[in-house]
Coordinates of C-alpha atoms in Angstrom, one line a residue:
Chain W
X1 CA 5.5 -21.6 -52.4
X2 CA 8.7 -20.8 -51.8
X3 CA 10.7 -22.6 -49.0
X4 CA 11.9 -20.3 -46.5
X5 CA 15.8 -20.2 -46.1
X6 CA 17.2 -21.5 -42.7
X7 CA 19.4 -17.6 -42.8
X8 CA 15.9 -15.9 -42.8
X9 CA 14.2 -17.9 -39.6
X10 CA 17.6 -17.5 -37.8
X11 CA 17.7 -13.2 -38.2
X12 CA 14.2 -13.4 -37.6
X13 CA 14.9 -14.9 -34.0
X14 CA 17.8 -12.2 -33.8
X15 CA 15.4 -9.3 -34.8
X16 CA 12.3 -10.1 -32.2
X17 CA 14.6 -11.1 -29.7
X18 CA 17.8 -9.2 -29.9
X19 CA 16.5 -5.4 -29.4
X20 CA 14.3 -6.3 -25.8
X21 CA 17.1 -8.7 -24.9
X22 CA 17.9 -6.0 -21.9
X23 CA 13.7 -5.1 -21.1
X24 CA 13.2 -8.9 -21.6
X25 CA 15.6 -10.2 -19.3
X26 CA 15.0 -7.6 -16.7
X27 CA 11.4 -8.7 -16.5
X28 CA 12.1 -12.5 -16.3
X29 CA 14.5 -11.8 -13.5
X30 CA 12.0 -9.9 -11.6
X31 CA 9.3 -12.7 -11.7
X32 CA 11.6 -15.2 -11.1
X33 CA 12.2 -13.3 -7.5
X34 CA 8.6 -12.6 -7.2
X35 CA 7.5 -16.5 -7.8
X36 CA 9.3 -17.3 -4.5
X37 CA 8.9 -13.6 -3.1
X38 CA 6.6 -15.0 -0.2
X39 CA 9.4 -17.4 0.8
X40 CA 11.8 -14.8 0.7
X41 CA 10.0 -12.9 3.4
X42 CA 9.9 -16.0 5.2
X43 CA 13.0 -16.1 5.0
X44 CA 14.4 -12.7 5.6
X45 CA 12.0 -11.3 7.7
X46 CA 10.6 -13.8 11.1
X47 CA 8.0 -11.6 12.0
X48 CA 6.3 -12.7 8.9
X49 CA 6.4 -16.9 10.1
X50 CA 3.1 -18.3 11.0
X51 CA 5.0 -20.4 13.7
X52 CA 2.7 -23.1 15.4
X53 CA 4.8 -24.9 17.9
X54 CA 1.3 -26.1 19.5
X55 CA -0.3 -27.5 16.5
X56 CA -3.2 -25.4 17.0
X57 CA -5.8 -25.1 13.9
X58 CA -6.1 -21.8 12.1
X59 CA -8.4 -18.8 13.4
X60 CA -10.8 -17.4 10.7
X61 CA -10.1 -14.1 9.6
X62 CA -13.3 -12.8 11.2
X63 CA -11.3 -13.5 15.0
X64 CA -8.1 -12.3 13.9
X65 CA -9.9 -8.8 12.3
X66 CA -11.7 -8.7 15.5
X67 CA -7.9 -9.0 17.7
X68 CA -6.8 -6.3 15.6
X69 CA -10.0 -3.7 16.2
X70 CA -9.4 -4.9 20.2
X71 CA -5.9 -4.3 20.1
X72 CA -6.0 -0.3 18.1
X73 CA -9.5 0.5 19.2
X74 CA -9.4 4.1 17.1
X75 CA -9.3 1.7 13.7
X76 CA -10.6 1.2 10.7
X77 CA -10.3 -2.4 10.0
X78 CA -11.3 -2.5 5.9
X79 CA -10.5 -6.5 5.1
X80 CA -8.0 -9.4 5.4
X81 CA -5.4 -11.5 3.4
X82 CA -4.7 -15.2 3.8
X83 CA -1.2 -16.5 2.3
X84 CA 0.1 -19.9 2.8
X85 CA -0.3 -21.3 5.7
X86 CA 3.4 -20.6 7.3
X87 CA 3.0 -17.1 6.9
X88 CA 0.9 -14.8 8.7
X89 CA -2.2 -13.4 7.8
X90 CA -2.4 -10.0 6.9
X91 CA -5.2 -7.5 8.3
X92 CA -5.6 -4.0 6.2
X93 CA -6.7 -1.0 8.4
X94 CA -6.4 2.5 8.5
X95 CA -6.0 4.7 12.2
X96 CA -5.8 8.3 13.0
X97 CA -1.9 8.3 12.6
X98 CA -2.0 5.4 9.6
X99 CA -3.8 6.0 6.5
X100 CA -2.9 2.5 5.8
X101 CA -1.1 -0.5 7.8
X102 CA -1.2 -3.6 7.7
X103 CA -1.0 -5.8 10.9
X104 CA 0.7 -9.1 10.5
X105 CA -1.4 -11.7 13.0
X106 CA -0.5 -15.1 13.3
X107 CA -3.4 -17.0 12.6
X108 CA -2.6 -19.8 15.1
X109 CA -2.0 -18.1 17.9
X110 CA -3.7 -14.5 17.5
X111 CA -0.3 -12.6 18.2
X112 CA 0.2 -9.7 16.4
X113 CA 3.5 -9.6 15.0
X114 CA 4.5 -7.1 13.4
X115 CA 2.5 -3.4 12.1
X116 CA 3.6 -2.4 8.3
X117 CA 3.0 1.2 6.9
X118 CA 5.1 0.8 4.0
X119 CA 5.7 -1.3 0.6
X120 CA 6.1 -5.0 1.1
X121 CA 8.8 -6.9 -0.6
X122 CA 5.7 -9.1 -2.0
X123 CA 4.2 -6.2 -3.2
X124 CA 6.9 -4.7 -4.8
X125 CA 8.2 -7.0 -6.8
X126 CA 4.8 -8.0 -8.0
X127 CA 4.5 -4.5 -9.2
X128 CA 8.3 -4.3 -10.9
X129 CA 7.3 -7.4 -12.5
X130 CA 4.0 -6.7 -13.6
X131 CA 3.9 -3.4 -14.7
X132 CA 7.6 -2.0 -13.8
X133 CA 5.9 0.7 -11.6
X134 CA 4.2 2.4 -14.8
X135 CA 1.4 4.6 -12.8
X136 CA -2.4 3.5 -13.8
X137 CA -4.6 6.2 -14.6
X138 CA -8.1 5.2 -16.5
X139 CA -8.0 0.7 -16.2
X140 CA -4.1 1.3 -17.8
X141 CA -0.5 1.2 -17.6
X142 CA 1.7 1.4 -20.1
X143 CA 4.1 -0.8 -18.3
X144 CA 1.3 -3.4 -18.5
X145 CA 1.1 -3.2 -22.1
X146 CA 4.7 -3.3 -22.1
X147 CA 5.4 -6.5 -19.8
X148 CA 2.9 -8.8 -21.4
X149 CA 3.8 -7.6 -25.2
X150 CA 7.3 -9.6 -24.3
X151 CA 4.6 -12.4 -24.5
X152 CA 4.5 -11.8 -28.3
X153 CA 8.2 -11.7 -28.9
X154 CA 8.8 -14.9 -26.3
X155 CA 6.2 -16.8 -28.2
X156 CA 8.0 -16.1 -31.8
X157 CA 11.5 -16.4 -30.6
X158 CA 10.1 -20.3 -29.2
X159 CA 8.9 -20.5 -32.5
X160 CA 11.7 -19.1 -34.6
X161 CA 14.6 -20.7 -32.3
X162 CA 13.0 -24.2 -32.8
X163 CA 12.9 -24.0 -36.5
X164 CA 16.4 -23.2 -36.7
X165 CA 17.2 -25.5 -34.7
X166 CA 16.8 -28.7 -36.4
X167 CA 15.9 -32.1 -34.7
X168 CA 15.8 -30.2 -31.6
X169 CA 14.4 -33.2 -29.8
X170 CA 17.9 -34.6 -29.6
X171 CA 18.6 -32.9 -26.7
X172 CA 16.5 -34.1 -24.5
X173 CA 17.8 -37.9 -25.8
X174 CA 21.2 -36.5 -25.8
X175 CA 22.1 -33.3 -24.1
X176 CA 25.2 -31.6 -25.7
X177 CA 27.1 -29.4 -23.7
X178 CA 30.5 -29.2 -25.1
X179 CA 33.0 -26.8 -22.4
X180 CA 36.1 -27.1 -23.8
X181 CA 35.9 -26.2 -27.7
X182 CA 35.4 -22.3 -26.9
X183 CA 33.0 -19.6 -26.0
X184 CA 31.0 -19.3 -28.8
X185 CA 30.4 -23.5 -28.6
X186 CA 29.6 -23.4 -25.0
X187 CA 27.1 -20.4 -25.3
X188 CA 25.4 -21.8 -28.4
X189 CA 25.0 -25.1 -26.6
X190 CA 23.7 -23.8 -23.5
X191 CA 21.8 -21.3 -25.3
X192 CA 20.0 -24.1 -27.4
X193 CA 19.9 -26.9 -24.6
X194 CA 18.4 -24.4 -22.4
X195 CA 15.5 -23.6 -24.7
X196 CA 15.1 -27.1 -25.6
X197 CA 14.1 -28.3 -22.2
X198 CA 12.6 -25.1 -21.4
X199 CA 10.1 -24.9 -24.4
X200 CA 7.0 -26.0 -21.7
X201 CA 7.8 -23.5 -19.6
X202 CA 8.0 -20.5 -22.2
X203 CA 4.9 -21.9 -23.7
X204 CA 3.3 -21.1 -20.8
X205 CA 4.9 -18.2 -19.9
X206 CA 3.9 -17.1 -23.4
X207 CA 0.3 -18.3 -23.4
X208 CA -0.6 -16.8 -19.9
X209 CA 1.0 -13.8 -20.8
X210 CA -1.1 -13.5 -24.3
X211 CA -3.8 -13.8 -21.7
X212 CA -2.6 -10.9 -19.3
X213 CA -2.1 -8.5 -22.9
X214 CA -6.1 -9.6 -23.8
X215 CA -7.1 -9.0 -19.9
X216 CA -5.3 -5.5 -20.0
X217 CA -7.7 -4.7 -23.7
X218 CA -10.5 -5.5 -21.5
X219 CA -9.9 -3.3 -18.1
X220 CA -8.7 -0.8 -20.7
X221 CA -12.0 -1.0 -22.8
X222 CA -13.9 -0.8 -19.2
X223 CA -15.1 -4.6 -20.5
X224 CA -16.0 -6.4 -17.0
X225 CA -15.0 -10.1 -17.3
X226 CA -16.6 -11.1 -14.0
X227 CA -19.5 -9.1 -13.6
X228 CA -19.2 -6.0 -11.5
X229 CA -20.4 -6.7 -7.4
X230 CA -23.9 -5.5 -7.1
X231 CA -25.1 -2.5 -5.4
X232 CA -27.7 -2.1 -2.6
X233 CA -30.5 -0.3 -3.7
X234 CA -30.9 2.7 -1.7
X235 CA -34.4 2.2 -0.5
X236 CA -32.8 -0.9 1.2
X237 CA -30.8 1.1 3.7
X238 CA -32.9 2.0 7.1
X239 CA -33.6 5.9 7.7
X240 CA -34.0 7.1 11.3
X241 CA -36.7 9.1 13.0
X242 CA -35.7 13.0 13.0
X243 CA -34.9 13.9 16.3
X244 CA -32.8 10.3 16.8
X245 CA -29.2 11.5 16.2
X246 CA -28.1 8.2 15.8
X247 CA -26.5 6.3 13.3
X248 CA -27.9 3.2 11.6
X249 CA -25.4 0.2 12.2
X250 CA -25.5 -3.0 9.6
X251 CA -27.6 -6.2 11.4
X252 CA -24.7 -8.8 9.9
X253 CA -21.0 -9.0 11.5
X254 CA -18.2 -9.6 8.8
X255 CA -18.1 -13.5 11.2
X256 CA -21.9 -14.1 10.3
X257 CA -20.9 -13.1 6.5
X258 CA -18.2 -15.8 6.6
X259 CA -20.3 -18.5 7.9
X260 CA -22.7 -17.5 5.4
X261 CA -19.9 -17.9 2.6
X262 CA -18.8 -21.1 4.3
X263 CA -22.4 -22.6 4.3
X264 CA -23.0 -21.7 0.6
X265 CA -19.5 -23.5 -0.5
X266 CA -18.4 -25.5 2.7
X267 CA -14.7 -25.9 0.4
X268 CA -14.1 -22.0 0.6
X269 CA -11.1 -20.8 2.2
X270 CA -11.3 -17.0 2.8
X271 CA -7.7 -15.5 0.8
X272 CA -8.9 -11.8 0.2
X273 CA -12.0 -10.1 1.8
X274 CA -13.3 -6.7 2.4
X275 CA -15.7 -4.8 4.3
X276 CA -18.2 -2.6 3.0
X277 CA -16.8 0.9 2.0
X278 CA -20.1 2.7 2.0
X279 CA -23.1 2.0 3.3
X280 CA -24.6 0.3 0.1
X281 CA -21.3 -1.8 0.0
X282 CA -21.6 -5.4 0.4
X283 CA -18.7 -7.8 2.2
X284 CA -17.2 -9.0 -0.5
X285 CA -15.1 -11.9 -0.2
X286 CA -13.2 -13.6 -2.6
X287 CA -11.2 -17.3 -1.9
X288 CA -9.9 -20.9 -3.2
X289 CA -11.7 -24.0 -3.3
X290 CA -10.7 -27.6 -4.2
X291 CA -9.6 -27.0 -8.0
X292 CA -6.2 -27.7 -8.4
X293 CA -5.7 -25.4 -11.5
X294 CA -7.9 -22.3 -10.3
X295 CA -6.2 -19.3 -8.5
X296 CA -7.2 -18.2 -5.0
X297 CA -9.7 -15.8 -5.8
X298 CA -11.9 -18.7 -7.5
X299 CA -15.1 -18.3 -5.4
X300 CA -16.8 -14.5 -5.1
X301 CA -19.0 -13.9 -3.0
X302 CA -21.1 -10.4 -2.2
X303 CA -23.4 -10.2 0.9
X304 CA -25.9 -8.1 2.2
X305 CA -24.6 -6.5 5.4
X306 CA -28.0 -5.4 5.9
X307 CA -30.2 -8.5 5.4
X308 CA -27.4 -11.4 4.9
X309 CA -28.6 -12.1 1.4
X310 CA -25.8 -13.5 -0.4
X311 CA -26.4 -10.8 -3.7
X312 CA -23.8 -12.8 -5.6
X313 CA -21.8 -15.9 -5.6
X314 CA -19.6 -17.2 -8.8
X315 CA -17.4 -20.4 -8.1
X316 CA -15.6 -22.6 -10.7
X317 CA -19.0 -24.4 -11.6
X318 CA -20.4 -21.9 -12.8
X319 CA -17.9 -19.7 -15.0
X320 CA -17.9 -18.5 -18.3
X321 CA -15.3 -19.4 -21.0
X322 CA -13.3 -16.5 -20.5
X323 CA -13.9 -16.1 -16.5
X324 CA -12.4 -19.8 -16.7
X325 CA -9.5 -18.8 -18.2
X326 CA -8.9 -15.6 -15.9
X327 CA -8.9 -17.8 -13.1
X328 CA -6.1 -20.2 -14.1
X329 CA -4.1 -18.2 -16.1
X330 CA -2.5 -17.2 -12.5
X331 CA -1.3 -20.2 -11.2
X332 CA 0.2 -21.5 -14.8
X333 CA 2.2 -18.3 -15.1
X334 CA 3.2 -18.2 -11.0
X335 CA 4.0 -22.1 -10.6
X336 CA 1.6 -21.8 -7.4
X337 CA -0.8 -24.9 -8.3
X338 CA 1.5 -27.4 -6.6
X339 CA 2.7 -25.4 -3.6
X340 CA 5.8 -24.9 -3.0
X341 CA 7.6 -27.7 -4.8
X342 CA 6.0 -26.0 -8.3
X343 CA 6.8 -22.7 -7.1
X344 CA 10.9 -23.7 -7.0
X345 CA 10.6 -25.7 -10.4
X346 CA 8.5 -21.9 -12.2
X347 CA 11.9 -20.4 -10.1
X348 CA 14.6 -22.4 -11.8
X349 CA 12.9 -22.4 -15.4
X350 CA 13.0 -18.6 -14.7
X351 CA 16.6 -18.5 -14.2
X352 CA 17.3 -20.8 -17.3
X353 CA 15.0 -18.4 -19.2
X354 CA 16.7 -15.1 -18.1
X355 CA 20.3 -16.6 -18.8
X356 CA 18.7 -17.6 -22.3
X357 CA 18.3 -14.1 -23.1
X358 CA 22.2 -12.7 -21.7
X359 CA 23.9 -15.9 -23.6
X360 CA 21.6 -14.8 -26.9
X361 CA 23.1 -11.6 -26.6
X362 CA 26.5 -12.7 -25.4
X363 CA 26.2 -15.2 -29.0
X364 CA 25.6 -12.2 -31.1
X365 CA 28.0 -10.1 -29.5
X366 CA 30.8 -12.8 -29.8
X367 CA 30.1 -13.0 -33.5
X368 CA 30.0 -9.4 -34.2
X369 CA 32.9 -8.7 -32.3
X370 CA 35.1 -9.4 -34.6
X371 CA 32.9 -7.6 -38.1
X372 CA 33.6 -4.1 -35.1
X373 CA 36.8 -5.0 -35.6
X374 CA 37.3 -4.9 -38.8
X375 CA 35.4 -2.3 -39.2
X376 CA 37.6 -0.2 -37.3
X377 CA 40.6 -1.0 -38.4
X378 CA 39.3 -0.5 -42.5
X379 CA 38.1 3.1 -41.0
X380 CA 41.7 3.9 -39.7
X381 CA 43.1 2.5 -42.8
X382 CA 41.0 4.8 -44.5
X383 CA 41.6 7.6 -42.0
X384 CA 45.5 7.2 -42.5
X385 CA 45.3 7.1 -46.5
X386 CA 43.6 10.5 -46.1
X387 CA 46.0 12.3 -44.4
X388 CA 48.9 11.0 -46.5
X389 CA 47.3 12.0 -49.7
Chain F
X1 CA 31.9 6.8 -43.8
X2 CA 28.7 5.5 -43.4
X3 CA 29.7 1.8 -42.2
X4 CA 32.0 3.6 -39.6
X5 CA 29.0 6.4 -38.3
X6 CA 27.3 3.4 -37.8
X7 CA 29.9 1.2 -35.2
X8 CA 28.9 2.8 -32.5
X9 CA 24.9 2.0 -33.0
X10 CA 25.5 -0.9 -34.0
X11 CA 27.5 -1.7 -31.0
X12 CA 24.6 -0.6 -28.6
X13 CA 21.4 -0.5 -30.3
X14 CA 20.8 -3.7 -28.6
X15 CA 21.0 -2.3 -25.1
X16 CA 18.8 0.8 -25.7
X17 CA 15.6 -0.7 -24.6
X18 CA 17.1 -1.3 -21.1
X19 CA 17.0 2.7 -21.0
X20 CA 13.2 1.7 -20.4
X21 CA 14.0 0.4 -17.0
X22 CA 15.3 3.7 -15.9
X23 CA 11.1 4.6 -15.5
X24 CA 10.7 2.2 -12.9
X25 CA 12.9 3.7 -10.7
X26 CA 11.4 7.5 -11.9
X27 CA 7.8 5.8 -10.9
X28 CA 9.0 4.1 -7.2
X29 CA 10.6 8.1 -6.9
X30 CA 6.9 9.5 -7.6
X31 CA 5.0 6.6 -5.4
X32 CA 6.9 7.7 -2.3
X33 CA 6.8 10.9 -2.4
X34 CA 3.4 11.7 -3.7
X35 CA 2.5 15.5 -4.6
X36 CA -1.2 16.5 -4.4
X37 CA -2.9 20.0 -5.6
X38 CA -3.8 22.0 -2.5
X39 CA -7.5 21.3 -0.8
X40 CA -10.2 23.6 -1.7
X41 CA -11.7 25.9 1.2
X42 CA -13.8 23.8 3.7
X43 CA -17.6 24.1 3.3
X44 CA -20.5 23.0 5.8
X45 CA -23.2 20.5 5.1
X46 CA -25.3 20.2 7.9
X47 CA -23.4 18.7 10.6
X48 CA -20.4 17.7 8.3
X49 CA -17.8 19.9 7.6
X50 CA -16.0 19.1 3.7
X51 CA -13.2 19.8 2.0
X52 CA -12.5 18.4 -1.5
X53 CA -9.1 17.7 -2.3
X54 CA -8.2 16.7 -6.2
X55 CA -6.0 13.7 -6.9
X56 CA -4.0 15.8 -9.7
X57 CA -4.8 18.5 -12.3
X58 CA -5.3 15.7 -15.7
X59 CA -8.8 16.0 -17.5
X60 CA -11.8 13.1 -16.1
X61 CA -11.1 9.8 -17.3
X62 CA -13.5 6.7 -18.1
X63 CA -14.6 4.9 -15.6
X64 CA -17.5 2.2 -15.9
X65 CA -19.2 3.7 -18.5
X66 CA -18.8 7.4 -17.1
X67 CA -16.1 10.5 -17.7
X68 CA -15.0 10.8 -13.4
X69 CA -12.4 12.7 -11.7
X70 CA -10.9 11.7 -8.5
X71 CA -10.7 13.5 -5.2
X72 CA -10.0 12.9 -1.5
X73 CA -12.7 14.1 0.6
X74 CA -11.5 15.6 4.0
X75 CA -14.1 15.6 6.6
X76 CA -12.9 18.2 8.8
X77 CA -16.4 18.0 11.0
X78 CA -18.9 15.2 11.7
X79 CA -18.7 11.2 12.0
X80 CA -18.4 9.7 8.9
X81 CA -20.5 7.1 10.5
X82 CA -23.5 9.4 10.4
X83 CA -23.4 10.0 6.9
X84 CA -26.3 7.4 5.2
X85 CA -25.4 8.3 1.3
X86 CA -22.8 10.6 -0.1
X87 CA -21.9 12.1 -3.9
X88 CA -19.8 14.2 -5.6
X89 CA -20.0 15.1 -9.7
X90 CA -18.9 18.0 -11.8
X91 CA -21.2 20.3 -13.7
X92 CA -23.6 22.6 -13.7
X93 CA -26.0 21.4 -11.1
X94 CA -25.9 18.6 -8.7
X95 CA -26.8 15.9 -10.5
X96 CA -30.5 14.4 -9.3
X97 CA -30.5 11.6 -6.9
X98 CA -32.2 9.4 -9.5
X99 CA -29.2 9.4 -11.4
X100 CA -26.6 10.0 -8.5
X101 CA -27.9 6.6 -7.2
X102 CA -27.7 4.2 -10.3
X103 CA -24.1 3.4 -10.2
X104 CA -21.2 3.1 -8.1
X105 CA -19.2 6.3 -9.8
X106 CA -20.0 9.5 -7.8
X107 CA -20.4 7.5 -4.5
X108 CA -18.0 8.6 -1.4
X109 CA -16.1 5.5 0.4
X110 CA -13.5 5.2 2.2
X111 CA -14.2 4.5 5.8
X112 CA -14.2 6.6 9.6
X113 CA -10.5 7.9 8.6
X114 CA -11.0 9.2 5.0
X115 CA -13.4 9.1 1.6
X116 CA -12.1 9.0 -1.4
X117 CA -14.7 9.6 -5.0
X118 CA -14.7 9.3 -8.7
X119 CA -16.8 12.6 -8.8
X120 CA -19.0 12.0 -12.1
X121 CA -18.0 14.7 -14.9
X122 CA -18.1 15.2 -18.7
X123 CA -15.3 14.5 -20.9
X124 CA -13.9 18.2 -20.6
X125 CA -14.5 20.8 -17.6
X126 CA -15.9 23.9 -18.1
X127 CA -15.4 27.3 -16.7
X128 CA -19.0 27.2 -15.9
X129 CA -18.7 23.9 -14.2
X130 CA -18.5 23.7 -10.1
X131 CA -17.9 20.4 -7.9
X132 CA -21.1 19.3 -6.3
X133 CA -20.9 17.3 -2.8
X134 CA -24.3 16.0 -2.0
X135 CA -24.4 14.4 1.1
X136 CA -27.7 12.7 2.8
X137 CA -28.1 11.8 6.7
X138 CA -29.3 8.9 8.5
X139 CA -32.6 11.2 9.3
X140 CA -32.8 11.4 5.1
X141 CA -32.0 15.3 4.7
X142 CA -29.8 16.0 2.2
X143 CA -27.5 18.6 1.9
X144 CA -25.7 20.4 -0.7
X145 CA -22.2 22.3 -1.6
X146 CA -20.8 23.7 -4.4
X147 CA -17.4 24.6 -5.3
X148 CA -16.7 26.8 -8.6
X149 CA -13.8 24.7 -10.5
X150 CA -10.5 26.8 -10.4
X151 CA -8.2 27.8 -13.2
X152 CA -5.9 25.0 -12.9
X153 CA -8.2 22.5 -13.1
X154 CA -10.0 23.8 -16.9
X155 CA -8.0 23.2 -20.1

């Protein structure tokens, strides 16, 4: 077999890297910001701090739905979001002037802090990042596809760039960074020492995002990974006498439906859960356990808001393959499974890994600048011949 | 010639795909200020008083194993509350209650404020085709409402 030439691997990282260098970099700079997006709302906005100057513990959600229902009694509470615990919970409902809001309650001290009708910075960027606002019509967006496709490219530049790059190791024994022999040097150093230390992290940028592009086949394909949350049969629901005008009410509070979820995993910590949006809905609530690598939405339950049966419940134990790998793919690609410490390091390595692709392109501008050049000036010779002929 | 004709591409081809990211700001444009066909003429159903408004004017899409089409239901009369099981699909008929009541498509959610449905359809509308809103009380009567499809809607 023919050896490959060194020339070939090194335009073959120019041609899958080069032409998305702009998209590419764009969508590494978003989800750089969005990695640390909750602490920037900590940060810019206080009404968003879970202060606890009296060190009290954490209400459920169940008490801080209920503040919220006491507090805009015309409401339509429809579920709850936990975050970490120095920001605020967040309660969804909808009101007579508020098709949706979102009421910020500190979940030490019950004080509602703050209403929101409109897009969050969290949200937003998540979105930008994600799927760069493409609409989704039918499981798809084409900004989906789009985002993790960079996964392929990332994945063959890593691959590409370190087989140019011979004995690449040497840079983590001896980091070269030479500033004073030129541009071109200091780019190519930085470009390569960059990627060098950086090859975990695009591994697992690529990886993760490999899984997102095989995730968005499946919603696409209308292929469930988790199975889809049970219905109650119809039958189940009560029917009233005619003559009674009145309206049948579900036997089990949303607070009984937590202790239910807490008794069946005592480890579960509520992070996204929803009310029944018909009357054969179930509560559905979804949360995090004790596995380090699994995301927040880890444990499922569904239960009965008629009878309190617990219709469904998936947790860590007991996934499939696939589910398994849905479930951690999340924290890998965010940096969330250490906390906050993680979250900074996935921030920096996203920085590094943005400026990898402006000094790539600032590298192949520098040596093409001068072949424009030239080109230029050969096309004014030419130019000039003409005229004097 | 050709070497020259090509500077300027060659010069910028490498930034073209950033013309991509001029969607986003197209799509946060859209998001904010949505734009929704008018809602069809309100029609009674027992104590509840309906009107169906479509999402947009695209043909049904997939959606767990059925062809739906979205609306916004506007309940213009009667608690939401009182409402025990509610459907919508597109067709000829209403669609029985044996089918109606197999999967989560066709179902009306929401909450007391608003419903929202994936009305079950086929893969193309037909002239002959209506919007059926079947809607049952607490008491178990059903009731029934039709609304012919209009011309913007078929392809």
């Amino acid at each position: 077999m023919a050896k490959i030439s060194n020339r070939f691997w090194f335009m073959l990282h120019g041609w899958v890297s080069l032409p998305i260098w702009l998209l590419f970099c764009f969508i590494c700079i978003t989800g750089t910001v969005a990695v640390v997006s909750h602490e920037i709302t900590w940060l810019t906005n206080p009404q968003s701090r879970a202060v606890n100057p009296d060190d009290l513990p954490a209400k459920p959600v169940s008490e801080l739905m209920t503040i919220v229902e006491e507090r805009y009694p015309s409401a339509a509470v429809t579920g709850a979001m936990t975050f970490e615990s120095y920001l605020v919970n967040v309660v969804m409902f909808s009101d007579t002037d508020k098709p949706f809001a979102m009421a910020y309650v500190n979940q030490y001290t019950g004080e509602i802090q703050q209403i929101n009708q409109g897009i969050t910075f969290i949200g937003f960027m998540r979105s930008l990042h994600s799927w760069l606002l493409f609409p989704w019509r039918g499981g798809y967006s084409v900004g989906y596809y789009l985002v993790c496709s960079m996964a392929l490219f990332m994945l063959a530049s890593l691959v590409t760039g370190l087989i140019v790059y011979k004995r690449f190791w040497r840079s983590f024994l001896t980091p070269k960074l030479r500033i004073h022999q030129g541009r071109k040097t200091l780019l190519a150093d930085l470009h390569k020492l960059s990627g060098v230390w950086s090859i975990w992290f695009i591994a697992i940028m690529s990886v993760t995002g490999l899984w997102y592009l095989v995730q968005a086949i499946f919603w696409h394909a209308d292929i469930d990974i988790e199975p889809h949350a049970p219905l109650i049969e119809a039958a189940q629901l009560p029917v009233i006498q005619k003559g009674d005008t009145s309206s049948a009410t579900a036997s089990v509070s949303f607070a009984e439906a937590l202790t239910l979820a807490q008794t069946r995993f005592p480890e579960f910590k509520a992070s996204y859960v929803t009310k029944p949006e018909h009357s054969r809905d179930m509560y559905h609530l979804s949360g995090s356990g004790d596995h380090l690598f699994y995301d927040q939405y880890s444990y499922n339950l569904s239960i009965n808001p008629w009878t309190g049966e617990v219709a469904s419940a998936s947790s860590p134990e007991t996934m499939t393959g696939i589910q398994t790998l849905m479930h951690i793919a999340d924290p890998l690609h965010y940096g969330t499974l250490g906390g906050i410490w993680t979250k900074f390091i996935w921030f920096i390595f996203g920085l590094i890994l943005s400026g990898m692709s402006i000094t790539g392109f600032m590298m192949w501008g520098l040596r093409n600048v001068r072949a424009f050049k030239q080109a230029e000036e050969k096309y004014l010779a030419t130019e000039m011949l003409g005229e004097m002929r | 010639m050709a070497l020259v004709r090509s500077i300027w591409w060659n010069k910028n081809k490498y930034k073209l795909s950033g013309l991509i990211l001029l969607f986003p700001i197209v799509f946060l444009y859209q998001s904010l200020t949505p734009k929704f066909p008018p809602a069809w003429p309100a029609q009674q159903l027992g104590e509840f008083k309906v009107s169906p408004l479509p999402l947009d004017l695209k043909a049904p899409y997939v959606h767990h194993d059925d062809f739906v089409k979205d609306f916004m239901v506007i309940f213009e009369e009667g608690e939401i509350s009182n409402m025990r099981q509610g459907y919508a699909n597109i067709g000829v008929e209403a669609l029985p209650m044996s089918i109606l009541q197999r999967s989560e498509n066709g179902i009306l959610h929401g909450n007391k404020h608003g419903q929202h449905v994936h009305a079950i359809a086929a893969k193309q509308l037909n002239a002959t085709d209506s919007l059926w809103v079947s809607i049952q009380n607490w008491q178990g009567e059903w009731s029934v409402a039709r609304w012919p499809l209009p011309p913007e809607l078929l392809p």
